[in-house]
Amino acid sequence: MFETLFTQNPLPDLPVDPLRPLKGVIVGAGQVGLACAYSLLIQNVLDELVMVDLDRERLEGEVMDLEQGLSFIQPTAIAAGTLADGAGADIVIITAGASQKPGETRLDLVHKNVNILKKLIPEVVAHCPEAIILMVANPVDVLTYAAWKLSGLPRSRVLGSGTVLDTGRFRFLLARQLQIDPRSLHAYIIGEHGDSEVPFWSQANIAGTKLMTDQTSPEEHQMFDEVFRQTRNAAYAIIQRKGYTSYAIGLAVTQIVQSIIRDQSRVLTVSSLIDHLYGINDVCLSLPAVVNRMGVTRVLNIHLNDKEQEQLHHSASTLREVIEQIQF
């Protein structure tokens, strides 16, 4: 009945021992890695968490600080360690890399961070061969593609945080204008996590009622355009003021990890390999996808209007041009 809804059939279930502790690794203890760790801890997502960073002394201090709050939350074993200590991990979250500076785009970071991955990914696969790799460092779409190529893992097991955060920003800003709870609004940002991202306006809705129709007024169109502009530029606005983004991405990553670890099969706009869909081939970008213990098992075959298809093609081309500059 739903053959046309998904781009591929579900993968077989992964047998999971319900008594085995759920273990995760975060590589990178910068502001984003620490926000991810804090969010995962207070939401009791994992049984064990290993933090990895080149600056061992600072890492130990951060872990000590987190440990000393464990009496106030559900217990999680947290340690400052190495990738070898991550053996048996279910998920490896990679936040390590050069951070985006004021005036820089995410794509400006690509060569610095790909060079980091060339050393890091083989170590991840060697020590955590069964883990799903979740890329968070930017430019996330290009680095997700690089991690997949460097890892040799199945495409389902390498994904990026993609536009999960952008989608959250989009829903928050729209909901604030419409004066409703963001959780009651269904709208997505797709494509690149970056300047060429695409608002999926044609299917944005509240309780099945579309936000944009032929009756939408010029004033409403202007309001929607401004919401998307603020969504696309949100990171730049935050970085200009405080130097980095952290809290919201930490919460977004937690949602992805929950869907994987708890086998929830949630639909999230994670970045994954797209091949032969909408005429797009061999690039990682974000589309609504089913995420569970197997990673990305299915990508939804959503209906895009002509303008959205054109914008998505532009986004894919932007990413493909950068990927072609990388030497693997």
Coordinates of C-alpha atoms in Angstrom, one line a residue:
M1 CA 0.0 0.0 0.0
F2 CA 2.8 2.4 0.9
E3 CA 5.4 1.3 -1.7
T4 CA 5.7 4.8 -3.2
L5 CA 6.2 6.5 0.2
F6 CA 9.7 5.2 0.8
T7 CA 12.8 5.0 -1.5
Q8 CA 13.8 1.6 -0.2
N9 CA 12.4 -1.3 1.8
P10 CA 13.1 -1.5 5.5
L11 CA 16.3 -3.3 6.6
P12 CA 15.9 -6.4 8.7
D13 CA 15.7 -5.9 12.4
L14 CA 18.9 -5.8 14.4
P15 CA 18.9 -8.3 17.3
V16 CA 19.6 -6.3 20.5
D17 CA 20.3 -7.8 23.9
P18 CA 17.9 -5.8 26.2
L19 CA 20.2 -6.4 29.2
R20 CA 23.3 -5.0 27.5
P21 CA 24.3 -1.4 28.6
L22 CA 23.7 1.2 25.9
K23 CA 27.0 2.9 25.2
G24 CA 28.0 6.0 23.3
V25 CA 31.1 7.9 22.5
I26 CA 31.5 11.7 21.9
V27 CA 34.6 12.7 20.0
G28 CA 35.3 16.3 20.7
A29 CA 34.8 18.1 24.0
G30 CA 34.3 21.6 22.7
Q31 CA 31.1 23.6 23.3
V32 CA 29.0 21.4 21.0
G33 CA 30.4 18.1 22.3
L34 CA 29.8 19.2 25.9
A35 CA 26.2 20.4 25.1
C36 CA 25.5 17.0 23.6
A37 CA 27.0 15.2 26.6
Y38 CA 24.9 17.3 29.1
S39 CA 21.7 16.8 27.1
L40 CA 22.2 13.1 26.8
L41 CA 23.0 12.8 30.5
I42 CA 20.0 14.7 31.8
Q43 CA 17.6 12.9 29.5
N44 CA 19.0 9.5 30.5
V45 CA 19.6 8.3 27.0
L46 CA 22.7 6.1 27.6
D47 CA 24.0 3.8 30.3
E48 CA 27.7 4.6 29.5
L49 CA 29.3 7.6 27.8
V50 CA 32.9 8.0 26.9
M51 CA 34.3 11.4 26.1
V52 CA 37.3 11.7 23.8
D53 CA 39.4 14.9 23.2
L54 CA 43.0 15.7 22.4
D55 CA 43.2 18.1 25.3
R56 CA 43.2 15.4 28.0
E57 CA 43.6 17.7 31.1
R58 CA 40.7 19.9 30.1
L59 CA 38.6 16.9 29.1
E60 CA 39.1 15.3 32.6
G61 CA 38.0 18.6 34.2
E62 CA 34.8 18.7 32.1
V63 CA 34.0 15.1 32.9
M64 CA 34.6 15.7 36.6
D65 CA 32.2 18.6 36.5
L66 CA 29.6 16.4 34.8
E67 CA 30.2 13.5 37.2
Q68 CA 29.6 15.7 40.2
G69 CA 26.0 16.3 39.0
L70 CA 25.1 12.6 38.6
S71 CA 23.5 12.4 42.1
F72 CA 20.8 14.7 40.8
I73 CA 19.8 12.6 37.7
Q74 CA 19.4 9.0 36.6
P75 CA 22.7 7.2 36.7
T76 CA 25.1 7.2 33.6
A77 CA 28.7 6.0 33.8
I78 CA 30.7 8.8 32.2
A79 CA 34.5 8.7 31.6
A80 CA 37.3 10.7 29.9
G81 CA 38.9 8.1 27.7
T82 CA 40.1 7.2 24.2
L83 CA 38.4 5.5 21.3
A84 CA 39.8 2.2 22.6
D85 CA 37.7 2.7 25.7
G86 CA 34.7 3.1 23.4
A87 CA 34.8 -0.6 22.4
G88 CA 31.3 -2.0 22.1
A89 CA 29.7 1.4 21.5
D90 CA 26.3 1.6 19.9
I91 CA 26.9 5.1 18.6
V92 CA 29.9 7.4 18.0
I93 CA 29.1 11.1 17.8
I94 CA 31.7 13.2 16.1
T95 CA 31.8 16.9 17.0
A96 CA 35.6 17.3 16.7
G97 CA 36.8 19.8 14.2
A98 CA 37.6 23.4 13.5
S99 CA 34.7 25.7 14.6
Q100 CA 33.0 28.2 12.5
K101 CA 34.2 31.8 13.1
P102 CA 32.3 35.0 12.5
G103 CA 32.1 35.7 8.7
E104 CA 32.9 32.0 7.8
T105 CA 30.4 29.7 6.1
R106 CA 30.2 26.1 7.1
L107 CA 31.6 25.1 3.7
D108 CA 34.8 27.2 4.5
L109 CA 35.7 24.6 7.1
V110 CA 35.7 21.6 4.8
H111 CA 39.4 21.0 4.1
K112 CA 40.4 21.4 7.7
N113 CA 37.8 19.0 9.0
V114 CA 38.2 16.4 6.2
N115 CA 41.9 16.1 7.2
I116 CA 40.8 15.4 10.8
L117 CA 38.4 12.7 9.6
K118 CA 41.1 11.0 7.5
K119 CA 42.9 10.1 10.8
L120 CA 39.9 9.8 13.0
I121 CA 37.4 7.6 11.0
P122 CA 39.8 4.6 10.6
E123 CA 40.3 4.6 14.4
V124 CA 36.6 4.8 15.0
V125 CA 36.0 1.8 12.8
A126 CA 38.9 -0.2 14.3
H127 CA 37.7 0.3 17.9
C128 CA 33.9 0.6 17.5
P129 CA 33.2 -1.6 14.5
E130 CA 29.5 -2.1 15.3
A131 CA 28.7 1.5 16.1
I132 CA 26.6 3.9 14.0
I133 CA 28.5 7.1 13.2
L134 CA 26.7 10.3 13.8
M135 CA 28.5 13.3 12.3
V136 CA 27.8 16.7 13.9
A137 CA 30.9 18.8 12.9
N138 CA 30.5 21.2 10.0
P139 CA 30.1 21.2 7.1
V140 CA 28.0 18.3 8.2
D141 CA 26.8 17.1 4.8
V142 CA 30.2 17.0 3.3
L143 CA 31.7 15.4 6.4
T144 CA 29.0 12.8 6.5
Y145 CA 29.9 11.9 2.9
A146 CA 33.6 11.8 3.8
A147 CA 33.0 9.7 6.9
W148 CA 31.0 7.2 4.8
K149 CA 33.7 7.0 2.2
L150 CA 36.5 6.6 4.7
S151 CA 34.7 4.1 6.9
G152 CA 33.7 1.5 4.4
L153 CA 30.5 1.1 6.4
P154 CA 27.0 0.5 4.9
R155 CA 25.3 3.8 4.0
S156 CA 22.6 3.3 6.7
R157 CA 25.2 3.4 9.5
V158 CA 26.8 6.8 8.7
L159 CA 24.5 9.8 9.1
G160 CA 24.8 13.5 10.0
S161 CA 22.7 15.8 12.2
G162 CA 21.7 17.5 8.9
T163 CA 18.8 19.9 9.1
V164 CA 17.3 18.5 12.3
L165 CA 18.4 21.7 14.1
D166 CA 17.3 23.9 11.2
T167 CA 13.9 22.2 11.2
G168 CA 13.6 22.8 14.9
R169 CA 14.5 26.5 14.4
F170 CA 12.0 26.8 11.6
R171 CA 9.2 25.3 13.7
F172 CA 10.0 27.5 16.7
L173 CA 10.1 30.7 14.6
L174 CA 6.9 29.8 12.7
A175 CA 5.1 28.7 15.9
R176 CA 6.0 32.0 17.6
Q177 CA 4.4 33.9 14.8
L178 CA 1.3 31.7 14.8
Q179 CA 1.2 31.5 18.6
I180 CA 1.0 27.7 18.9
D181 CA 3.2 25.0 20.4
P182 CA 6.1 24.2 18.0
R183 CA 5.4 20.5 18.5
S184 CA 1.9 21.0 16.8
L185 CA 3.4 22.4 13.6
H186 CA 4.7 20.1 10.9
A187 CA 7.3 21.8 8.7
Y188 CA 10.8 20.8 7.5
I189 CA 14.0 22.3 6.2
I190 CA 15.6 20.0 3.7
G191 CA 18.8 20.0 1.6
E192 CA 22.1 21.4 2.9
H193 CA 22.6 22.3 6.5
G194 CA 23.8 25.7 5.3
D195 CA 23.1 28.6 3.0
S196 CA 21.4 26.6 0.2
E197 CA 18.9 24.9 2.6
V198 CA 15.3 24.6 1.3
P199 CA 12.1 25.4 3.2
F200 CA 9.5 22.7 2.4
W201 CA 6.6 25.1 2.3
S202 CA 4.3 23.1 0.1
Q203 CA 3.5 20.6 2.8
A204 CA 4.0 22.7 6.0
N205 CA 0.8 22.3 8.0
I206 CA -1.0 22.5 11.3
A207 CA -3.4 19.5 11.9
G208 CA -3.3 18.8 8.2
T209 CA -4.2 22.4 7.2
K210 CA -1.5 23.8 4.9
L211 CA 0.1 27.1 5.9
M212 CA 0.6 28.3 2.3
T213 CA -2.2 28.1 -0.2
D214 CA -3.5 30.1 -3.2
Q215 CA -5.3 32.3 -0.7
T216 CA -2.2 33.2 1.3
S217 CA -2.0 37.0 1.4
P218 CA 1.1 39.1 0.4
E219 CA 1.5 40.0 4.0
E220 CA 1.5 36.4 5.1
H221 CA 4.0 35.5 2.3
Q222 CA 6.3 38.3 3.6
M223 CA 6.0 37.0 7.1
F224 CA 6.9 33.4 6.0
D225 CA 9.8 34.7 4.0
E226 CA 11.2 36.5 7.0
V227 CA 10.8 33.4 9.2
F228 CA 12.9 31.4 6.7
R229 CA 15.5 34.2 6.5
Q230 CA 15.8 34.1 10.3
T231 CA 16.0 30.3 10.2
R232 CA 18.8 30.2 7.6
N233 CA 20.8 33.0 9.3
A234 CA 20.2 31.8 12.9
A235 CA 23.7 30.3 13.4
Y236 CA 25.4 33.5 12.0
A237 CA 23.4 35.7 14.4
I238 CA 24.3 33.5 17.4
I239 CA 28.0 33.2 16.4
Q240 CA 28.2 37.0 16.0
R241 CA 26.9 37.5 19.5
K242 CA 28.4 34.6 21.6
G243 CA 31.0 33.0 19.3
Y244 CA 29.5 29.6 18.8
T245 CA 26.2 27.6 18.9
S246 CA 25.8 24.8 21.4
Y247 CA 22.6 24.3 23.4
A248 CA 20.1 23.7 20.5
I249 CA 22.4 21.4 18.6
G250 CA 23.0 19.4 21.8
L251 CA 19.2 18.9 22.1
A252 CA 18.8 18.1 18.4
V253 CA 21.6 15.4 18.6
T254 CA 19.9 13.9 21.7
Q255 CA 16.7 13.5 19.6
I256 CA 18.6 11.6 16.9
V257 CA 20.5 9.4 19.5
Q258 CA 17.2 8.6 21.2
S259 CA 15.7 7.4 17.9
I260 CA 18.7 5.2 17.2
I261 CA 19.3 3.8 20.7
R262 CA 15.6 3.2 21.5
D263 CA 14.8 2.0 18.0
Q264 CA 12.0 4.5 17.7
S265 CA 11.9 4.7 13.9
R266 CA 11.2 8.5 14.1
V267 CA 11.1 10.6 10.9
L268 CA 14.0 13.1 11.2
T269 CA 15.7 15.3 8.6
V270 CA 19.1 13.8 9.1
S271 CA 21.8 13.9 6.4
S272 CA 22.3 10.6 4.6
L273 CA 23.5 9.4 1.2
I274 CA 21.1 10.2 -1.5
D275 CA 21.3 8.2 -4.8
H276 CA 18.8 8.3 -7.7
L277 CA 16.2 10.4 -6.0
Y278 CA 14.8 13.6 -7.6
G279 CA 17.7 13.3 -10.1
I280 CA 20.2 13.7 -7.2
N281 CA 23.1 11.2 -7.0
D282 CA 26.1 10.4 -4.7
V283 CA 25.7 13.2 -2.2
C284 CA 24.7 13.5 1.4
L285 CA 22.0 15.9 2.3
S286 CA 18.8 16.1 4.4
L287 CA 15.4 14.7 3.6
P288 CA 12.8 13.2 6.0
A289 CA 14.1 9.8 6.9
V290 CA 13.3 6.9 9.2
V291 CA 15.9 6.6 11.9
N292 CA 16.3 3.5 14.2
R293 CA 18.8 1.0 15.6
M294 CA 19.9 0.3 12.0
G295 CA 20.6 4.0 11.3
V296 CA 18.8 5.5 8.3
T297 CA 16.6 2.7 7.1
R298 CA 14.3 4.6 4.7
V299 CA 14.1 8.0 3.1
L300 CA 10.6 9.4 2.4
N301 CA 9.7 10.0 -1.2
I302 CA 8.1 13.4 -0.4
H303 CA 6.2 15.3 -3.0
L304 CA 8.1 18.5 -3.9
N305 CA 6.7 21.2 -6.1
D306 CA 8.7 22.5 -9.1
K307 CA 10.3 25.4 -7.1
E308 CA 11.3 23.1 -4.2
Q309 CA 12.8 20.5 -6.6
E310 CA 14.8 23.3 -8.3
Q311 CA 16.1 24.6 -5.0
L312 CA 17.0 21.0 -3.8
H313 CA 18.9 20.4 -7.0
H314 CA 20.8 23.7 -6.4
S315 CA 21.6 22.6 -2.8
A316 CA 22.8 19.2 -4.0
S317 CA 25.0 20.8 -6.7
T318 CA 26.5 23.1 -4.2
L319 CA 27.5 20.1 -2.0
R320 CA 28.6 18.0 -4.9
E321 CA 31.0 20.7 -6.1
V322 CA 32.7 20.7 -2.7
I323 CA 32.8 16.9 -2.5
E324 CA 34.6 16.8 -5.9
Q325 CA 37.5 18.9 -4.4
I326 CA 38.2 16.3 -1.7
Q327 CA 41.0 13.8 -2.1
F328 CA 40.1 10.5 -0.5

